[in-house]
Amino acid sequence: DTAVSQTPKYLVTQMGNDKSIKCEQNLGHDTMYWYKQDSKKFLKIMFSYNNKELIINETVPNRFSPKSPDKAHLNLHINSLELGDSAVYFCASSQGASGANVLTFGAGSRLTVL
Amino acid sequence: GQSLEQPSEVTAVEGAIVQINCTYQTSGFYGLSWYQQHDGGAPTFLSYNALDGLEETGRFSSFLSRSDSYGYLLLQELQMKDSASYFCAVRPSNYQLIWGAGTKLIIKP
């Protein structure tokens, strides 16, 4: 029973292509996040949704578009992929406004742009 | 700006004790968390301090001093499986979490 599951685990694609990553959580949490971790392992918040409402939208190229159809799902679509988009993308979830201290992460989706 | 500072790398011997420090400078403070990440894996929550003092969870303990904007993670009886990166993170406001750059813990037999 995976708590936060994201697919696919690996993506290898060419520059200019479009790709999507899906995330689902079965913890009953109301807040979900997308993080990017680069090769230096720095974790950078990209987006956060609370009950389908966008609450955090960091400085991210508008080629990245999140969508949350319901509070258990958060997807990430990336248009016109660039070499610099290569990274591991983590989905995470938490409960409530004060719950951000305790995040549950998915296993990650490693994106390689060639 | 908001920032967290932690050592980039710490080396210790199996069976020993190691402390990983974290100092923070944030606009608000609603708790300091610690996460562990093994190579190729996802960050996993370890502990959380909202108030000053020591929190103990098995071999791991975490300490907070809000007046010093400082905390640390203490790992006792080190095992090879503890080799990982450890991240501190501070919640300055609702929903937000500011992360340190991570400390790579190397354990030698």
XYZ file of C-alpha atoms in Angstrom:
223
model
C 0.000 0.000 0.000
C 2.105 2.847 -1.316
C 1.272 6.110 0.461
C 2.450 8.500 -2.262
C 2.911 6.982 -5.681
C 4.194 8.718 -8.771
C 4.583 7.520 -12.319
C 6.637 7.057 -14.295
C 9.759 6.370 -12.253
C 12.029 7.123 -15.181
C 11.605 9.330 -18.236
C 14.168 9.708 -20.991
C 13.206 12.106 -23.741
C 14.513 14.518 -26.333
C 14.712 18.273 -26.010
C 11.554 19.984 -27.147
C 9.235 17.138 -26.205
C 6.365 17.349 -23.720
C 6.024 14.977 -20.764
C 3.763 14.430 -17.786
C 4.272 12.961 -14.328
C 1.365 11.746 -12.253
C 1.073 11.582 -8.477
C -1.506 10.046 -6.178
C -1.660 9.803 -2.404
C -3.865 7.551 -0.284
C -3.072 9.141 3.067
C -6.120 11.384 3.118
C -3.879 14.459 3.120
C -5.233 17.739 1.828
C -1.991 19.291 0.572
C 0.306 18.088 -2.198
C 3.618 19.387 -3.515
C 6.006 19.108 -6.422
C 9.725 19.347 -5.635
C 12.701 19.357 -7.999
C 16.010 17.877 -6.875
C 18.997 18.647 -9.053
C 22.299 16.828 -9.345
C 23.631 18.674 -6.281
C 20.698 17.258 -4.292
C 19.191 20.646 -3.522
C 15.435 20.331 -2.957
C 13.447 23.132 -4.539
C 9.701 23.578 -4.044
C 7.891 24.175 -7.296
C 4.175 24.056 -6.529
C 1.773 23.263 -3.743
C -1.962 22.608 -3.800
C -4.347 22.554 -0.886
C -7.711 20.956 -1.635
C -7.185 21.520 -5.366
C -6.262 25.182 -4.858
C -2.820 26.425 -5.915
C -1.175 27.945 -2.838
C 2.530 27.934 -3.686
C 3.799 28.809 -7.139
C 7.518 29.401 -6.995
C 9.545 31.011 -9.748
C 9.268 28.224 -12.261
C 9.175 28.553 -16.072
C 5.625 28.586 -17.346
C 6.509 25.480 -19.359
C 5.691 23.675 -16.105
C 1.987 23.362 -15.422
C 0.547 21.521 -12.436
C -2.989 20.207 -12.245
C -4.896 18.861 -9.281
C -8.177 17.177 -10.258
C -8.867 16.345 -6.618
C -7.010 16.505 -3.332
C -5.567 13.020 -3.789
C -3.991 13.706 -7.178
C -1.433 16.183 -8.437
C 0.040 15.977 -11.915
C 2.870 17.885 -13.533
C 3.049 18.619 -17.241
C 6.223 19.974 -18.798
C 6.240 21.510 -22.274
C 9.190 22.032 -24.577
C 11.669 20.186 -22.401
C 15.151 21.638 -22.011
C 18.431 20.061 -20.921
C 18.240 21.944 -17.622
C 14.995 20.209 -16.756
C 16.907 16.997 -16.147
C 16.413 16.244 -12.460
C 14.486 14.074 -10.065
C 10.951 15.315 -9.448
C 9.356 14.382 -6.141
C 5.722 14.544 -5.246
C 4.896 14.942 -1.548
C 1.858 15.359 0.645
C 0.983 16.666 4.096
C -2.054 17.449 6.196
C -3.220 20.945 6.983
C -1.544 24.325 6.963
C 0.738 23.392 9.828
C 1.454 19.926 8.456
C 4.187 21.074 6.096
C 6.738 20.133 8.761
C 5.994 16.487 8.060
C 6.015 15.611 4.384
C 5.539 12.174 2.894
C 7.401 11.852 -0.393
C 6.844 9.661 -3.389
C 9.729 7.608 -4.761
C 10.601 10.235 -7.353
C 10.567 10.481 -11.134
C 13.979 10.792 -12.750
C 13.752 12.898 -15.888
C 16.626 12.844 -18.376
C 16.469 15.242 -21.297
C 18.832 14.448 -24.174
C 16.403 36.202 2.341
C 15.675 32.954 4.114
C 18.418 30.383 4.501
C 19.537 27.293 6.345
C 23.157 26.321 6.839
C 24.377 22.785 7.448
C 27.734 21.111 6.783
C 28.053 19.590 3.341
C 29.702 16.420 4.581
C 30.385 14.649 7.862
C 32.465 11.500 8.364
C 32.151 9.156 11.328
C 33.028 5.628 12.378
C 30.572 2.774 12.733
C 29.315 2.532 16.304
C 30.188 6.135 17.095
C 27.992 9.197 17.661
C 27.673 12.047 15.175
C 26.006 15.426 15.329
C 24.768 17.340 12.296
C 24.188 21.031 12.944
C 21.724 23.372 11.311
C 21.442 27.117 11.704
C 18.590 29.037 10.170
C 17.581 32.540 9.235
C 13.916 32.726 8.312
C 11.113 35.265 8.384
C 9.062 33.102 10.717
C 9.488 29.892 12.659
C 7.002 27.096 13.125
C 9.299 24.148 13.545
C 12.542 22.485 12.448
C 12.345 19.114 10.719
C 14.939 16.536 9.732
C 14.792 14.204 6.756
C 16.986 11.323 5.644
C 17.640 10.493 2.011
C 19.585 7.482 0.791
C 21.194 7.632 -2.639
C 18.550 6.982 -5.256
C 15.778 7.193 -2.695
C 13.224 9.694 -1.502
C 13.519 11.975 1.528
C 12.037 10.342 4.611
C 10.830 12.282 7.639
C 12.903 11.636 10.781
C 11.922 14.159 13.442
C 10.442 17.559 14.180
C 11.021 20.163 16.898
C 8.648 23.047 17.488
C 9.814 23.847 21.010
C 13.252 24.126 22.569
C 14.847 20.963 23.810
C 15.669 17.433 22.833
C 13.365 14.972 21.077
C 14.465 11.341 21.109
C 13.380 8.644 18.686
C 15.392 5.484 19.103
C 18.994 6.027 18.034
C 18.155 9.464 16.626
C 17.634 12.645 18.626
C 16.973 16.188 17.510
C 17.600 19.377 19.438
C 16.315 22.915 19.008
C 17.295 26.291 20.449
C 15.024 28.973 19.049
C 16.955 31.784 20.737
C 20.097 30.674 18.856
C 18.242 29.798 15.629
C 20.017 26.478 15.846
C 19.287 22.821 15.896
C 21.070 19.534 15.486
C 20.433 15.918 14.678
C 22.271 13.387 16.828
C 22.776 9.866 15.564
C 24.011 7.280 18.056
C 25.426 3.789 17.586
C 26.041 4.512 13.947
C 25.350 1.728 11.500
C 26.467 1.472 7.900
C 22.837 1.823 6.834
C 22.831 5.344 8.298
C 25.061 6.456 5.403
C 22.800 8.950 3.658
C 22.149 12.638 3.199
C 20.383 14.469 6.000
C 18.350 17.610 5.403
C 17.123 20.152 7.903
C 14.054 22.184 7.007
C 12.210 25.067 8.675
C 8.549 26.013 8.303
C 8.426 29.835 8.253
C 4.698 30.026 7.499
C 1.738 27.865 6.565
C 2.445 25.274 3.880
C 6.008 26.526 3.294
C 9.185 24.617 4.071
C 12.674 26.067 3.602
C 15.366 23.412 3.089
C 19.051 23.207 3.857
C 21.395 21.937 1.161
C 21.861 18.608 2.924
C 24.688 16.921 4.795
C 26.212 13.778 3.379
C 27.047 11.394 6.207
C 29.888 9.003 5.417
C 30.349 6.110 7.809
C 33.584 4.158 7.899
C 33.864 0.646 9.294
